[in-house]
mmCIF file of C-alpha atoms in Angstrom:
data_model
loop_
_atom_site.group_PDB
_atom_site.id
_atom_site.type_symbol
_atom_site.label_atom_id
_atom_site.label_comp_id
_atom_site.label_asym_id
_atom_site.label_seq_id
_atom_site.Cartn_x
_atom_site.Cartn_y
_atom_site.Cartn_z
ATOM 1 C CA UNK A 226 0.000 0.000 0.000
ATOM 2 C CA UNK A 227 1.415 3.519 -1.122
ATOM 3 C CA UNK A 228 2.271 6.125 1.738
ATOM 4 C CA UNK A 229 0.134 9.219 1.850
ATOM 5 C CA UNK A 230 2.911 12.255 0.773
ATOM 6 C CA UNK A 231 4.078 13.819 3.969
ATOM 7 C CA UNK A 232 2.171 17.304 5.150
ATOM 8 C CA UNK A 233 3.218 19.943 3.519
ATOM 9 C CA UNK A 234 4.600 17.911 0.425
ATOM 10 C CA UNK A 235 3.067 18.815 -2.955
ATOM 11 C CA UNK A 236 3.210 16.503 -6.438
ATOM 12 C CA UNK A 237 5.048 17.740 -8.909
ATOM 13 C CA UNK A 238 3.072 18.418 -12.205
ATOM 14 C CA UNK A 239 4.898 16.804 -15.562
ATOM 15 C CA UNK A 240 5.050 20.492 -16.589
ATOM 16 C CA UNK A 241 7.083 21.582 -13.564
ATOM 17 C CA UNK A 242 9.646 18.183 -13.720
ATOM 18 C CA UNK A 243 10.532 19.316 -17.462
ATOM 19 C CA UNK A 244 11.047 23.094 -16.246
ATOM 20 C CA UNK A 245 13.373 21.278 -14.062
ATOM 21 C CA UNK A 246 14.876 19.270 -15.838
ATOM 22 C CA UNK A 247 15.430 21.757 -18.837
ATOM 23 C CA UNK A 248 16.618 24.571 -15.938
ATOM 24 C CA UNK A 249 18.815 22.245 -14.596
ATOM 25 C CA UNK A 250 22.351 23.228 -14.367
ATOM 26 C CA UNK A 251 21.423 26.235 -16.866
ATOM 27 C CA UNK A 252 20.245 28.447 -13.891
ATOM 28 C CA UNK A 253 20.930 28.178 -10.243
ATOM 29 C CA UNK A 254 18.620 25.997 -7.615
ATOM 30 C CA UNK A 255 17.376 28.811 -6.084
ATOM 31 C CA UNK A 256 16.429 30.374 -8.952
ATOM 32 C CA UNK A 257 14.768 27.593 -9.691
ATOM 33 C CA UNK A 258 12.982 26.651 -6.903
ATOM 34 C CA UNK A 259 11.485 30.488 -6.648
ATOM 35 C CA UNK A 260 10.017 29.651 -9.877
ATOM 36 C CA UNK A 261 8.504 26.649 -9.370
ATOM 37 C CA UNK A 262 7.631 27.585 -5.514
ATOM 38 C CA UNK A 263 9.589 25.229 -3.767
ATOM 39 C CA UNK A 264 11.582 24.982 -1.228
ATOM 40 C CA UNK A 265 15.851 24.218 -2.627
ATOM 41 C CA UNK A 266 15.774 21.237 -0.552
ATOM 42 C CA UNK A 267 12.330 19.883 -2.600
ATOM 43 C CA UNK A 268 14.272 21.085 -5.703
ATOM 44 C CA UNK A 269 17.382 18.972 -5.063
ATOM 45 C CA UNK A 270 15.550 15.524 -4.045
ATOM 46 C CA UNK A 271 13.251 16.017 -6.961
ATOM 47 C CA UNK A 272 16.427 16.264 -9.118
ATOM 48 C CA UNK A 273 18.248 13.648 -7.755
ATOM 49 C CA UNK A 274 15.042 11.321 -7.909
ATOM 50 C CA UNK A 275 15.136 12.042 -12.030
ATOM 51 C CA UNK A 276 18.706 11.375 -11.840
ATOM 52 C CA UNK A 277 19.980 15.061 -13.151
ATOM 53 C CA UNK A 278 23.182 14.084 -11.615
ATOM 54 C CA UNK A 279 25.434 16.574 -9.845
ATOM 55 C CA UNK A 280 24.295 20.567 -10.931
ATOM 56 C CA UNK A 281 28.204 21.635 -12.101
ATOM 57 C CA UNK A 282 27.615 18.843 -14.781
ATOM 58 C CA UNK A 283 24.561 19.322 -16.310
ATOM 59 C CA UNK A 284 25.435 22.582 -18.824
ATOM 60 C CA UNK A 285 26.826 22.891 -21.790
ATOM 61 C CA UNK A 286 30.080 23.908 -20.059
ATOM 62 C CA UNK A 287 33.178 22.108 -18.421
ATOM 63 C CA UNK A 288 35.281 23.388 -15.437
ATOM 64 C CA UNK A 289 38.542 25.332 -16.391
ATOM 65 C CA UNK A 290 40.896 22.814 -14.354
ATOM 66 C CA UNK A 291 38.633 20.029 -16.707
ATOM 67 C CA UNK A 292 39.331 21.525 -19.797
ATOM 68 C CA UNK A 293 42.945 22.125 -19.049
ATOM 69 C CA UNK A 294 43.684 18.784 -18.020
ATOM 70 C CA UNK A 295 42.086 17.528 -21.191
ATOM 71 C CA UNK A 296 44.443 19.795 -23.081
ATOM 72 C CA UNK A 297 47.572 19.494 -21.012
ATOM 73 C CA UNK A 298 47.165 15.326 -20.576
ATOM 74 C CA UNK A 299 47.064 16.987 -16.418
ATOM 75 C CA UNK A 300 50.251 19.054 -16.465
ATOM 76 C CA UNK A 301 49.882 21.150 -13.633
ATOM 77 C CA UNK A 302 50.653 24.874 -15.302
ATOM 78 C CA UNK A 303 47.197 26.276 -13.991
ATOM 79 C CA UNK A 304 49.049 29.523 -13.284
ATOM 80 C CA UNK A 305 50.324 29.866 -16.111
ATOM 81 C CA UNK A 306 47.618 29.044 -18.417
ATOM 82 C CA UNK A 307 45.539 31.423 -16.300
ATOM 83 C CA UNK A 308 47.678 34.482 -17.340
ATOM 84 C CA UNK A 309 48.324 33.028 -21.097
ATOM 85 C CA UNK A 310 44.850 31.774 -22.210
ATOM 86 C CA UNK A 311 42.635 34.098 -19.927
ATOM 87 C CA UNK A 312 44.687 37.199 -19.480
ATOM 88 C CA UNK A 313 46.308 37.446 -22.307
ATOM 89 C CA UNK A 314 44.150 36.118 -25.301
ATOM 90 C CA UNK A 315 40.546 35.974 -24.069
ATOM 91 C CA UNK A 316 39.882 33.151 -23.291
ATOM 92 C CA UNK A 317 36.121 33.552 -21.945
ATOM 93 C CA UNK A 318 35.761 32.067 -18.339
ATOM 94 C CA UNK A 319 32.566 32.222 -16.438
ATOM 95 C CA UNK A 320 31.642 31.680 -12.736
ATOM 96 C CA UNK A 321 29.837 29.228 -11.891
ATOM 97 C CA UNK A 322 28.208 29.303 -8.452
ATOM 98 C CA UNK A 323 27.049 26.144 -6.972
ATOM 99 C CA UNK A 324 25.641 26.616 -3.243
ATOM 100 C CA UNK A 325 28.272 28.571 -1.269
ATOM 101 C CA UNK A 326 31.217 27.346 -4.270
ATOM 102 C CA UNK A 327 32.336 29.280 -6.765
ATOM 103 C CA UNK A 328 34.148 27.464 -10.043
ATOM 104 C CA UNK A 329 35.351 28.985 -13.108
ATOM 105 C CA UNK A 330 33.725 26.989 -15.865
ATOM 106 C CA UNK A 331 34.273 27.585 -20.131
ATOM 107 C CA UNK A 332 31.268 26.766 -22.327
ATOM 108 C CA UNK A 333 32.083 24.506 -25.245
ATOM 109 C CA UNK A 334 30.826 26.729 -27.934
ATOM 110 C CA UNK A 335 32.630 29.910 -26.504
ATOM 111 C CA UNK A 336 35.904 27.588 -26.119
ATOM 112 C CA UNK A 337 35.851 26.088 -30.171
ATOM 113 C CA UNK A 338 35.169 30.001 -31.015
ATOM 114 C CA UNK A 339 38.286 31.226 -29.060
ATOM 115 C CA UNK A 340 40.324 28.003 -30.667
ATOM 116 C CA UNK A 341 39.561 29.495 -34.456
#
């Protein structure tokens, strides 16, 4: 026999599961659980019961230390393609904030466009 939802709980409509799951990783939980009026806790379970996976790897991005160790083979000259790449030729970097982290993160398209 199914267990009555907890008090307080609401079912999630299919409508607000594919906000979620087309939000996911594209804006932050927060925003997202304003939106749908929900608490970030009921955002996060709800995402974790659809099997989103972690929120850092759900965009159409990859970390900066990721993409340098897939072009260094995991050299460690982070410093110094910091100041080459980023400082010196453009490379676009964005931050990424996932609850209280911050991690610099390079979206694919912006990266291939920089590469030209």
């Amino acid at each position: 026999m199914r267990q009555p939802p907890p008090l307080g709980s609401r079912t999630w409509k299919p409508e607000e599961e594919d906000y979620l799951m087309e939000k996911w990783g594209q804006i932050s939980v927060p925003a997202i659980a304003k939106k749908l009026n929900r608490t970030t806790n009921a955002v996060k379970v709800k995402a974790q019961r659809l099997g989103l996976g972690a929120v850092l790897m759900a965009g159409e991005y990859v970390t900066l230390n990721q993409l340098l160790l897939a072009v260094n083979g995991g050299s460690s000259s982070y410093g110094y393609k910091m100041k080459s790449w980023v400082e010196n030729r453009g490379l676009p970097v964005h931050t990424k904030k996932v609850n209280r982290c911050s991690f610099r993160v390079v979206y694919i398209e912006e990266f291939w466009e920089w590469a030209e």
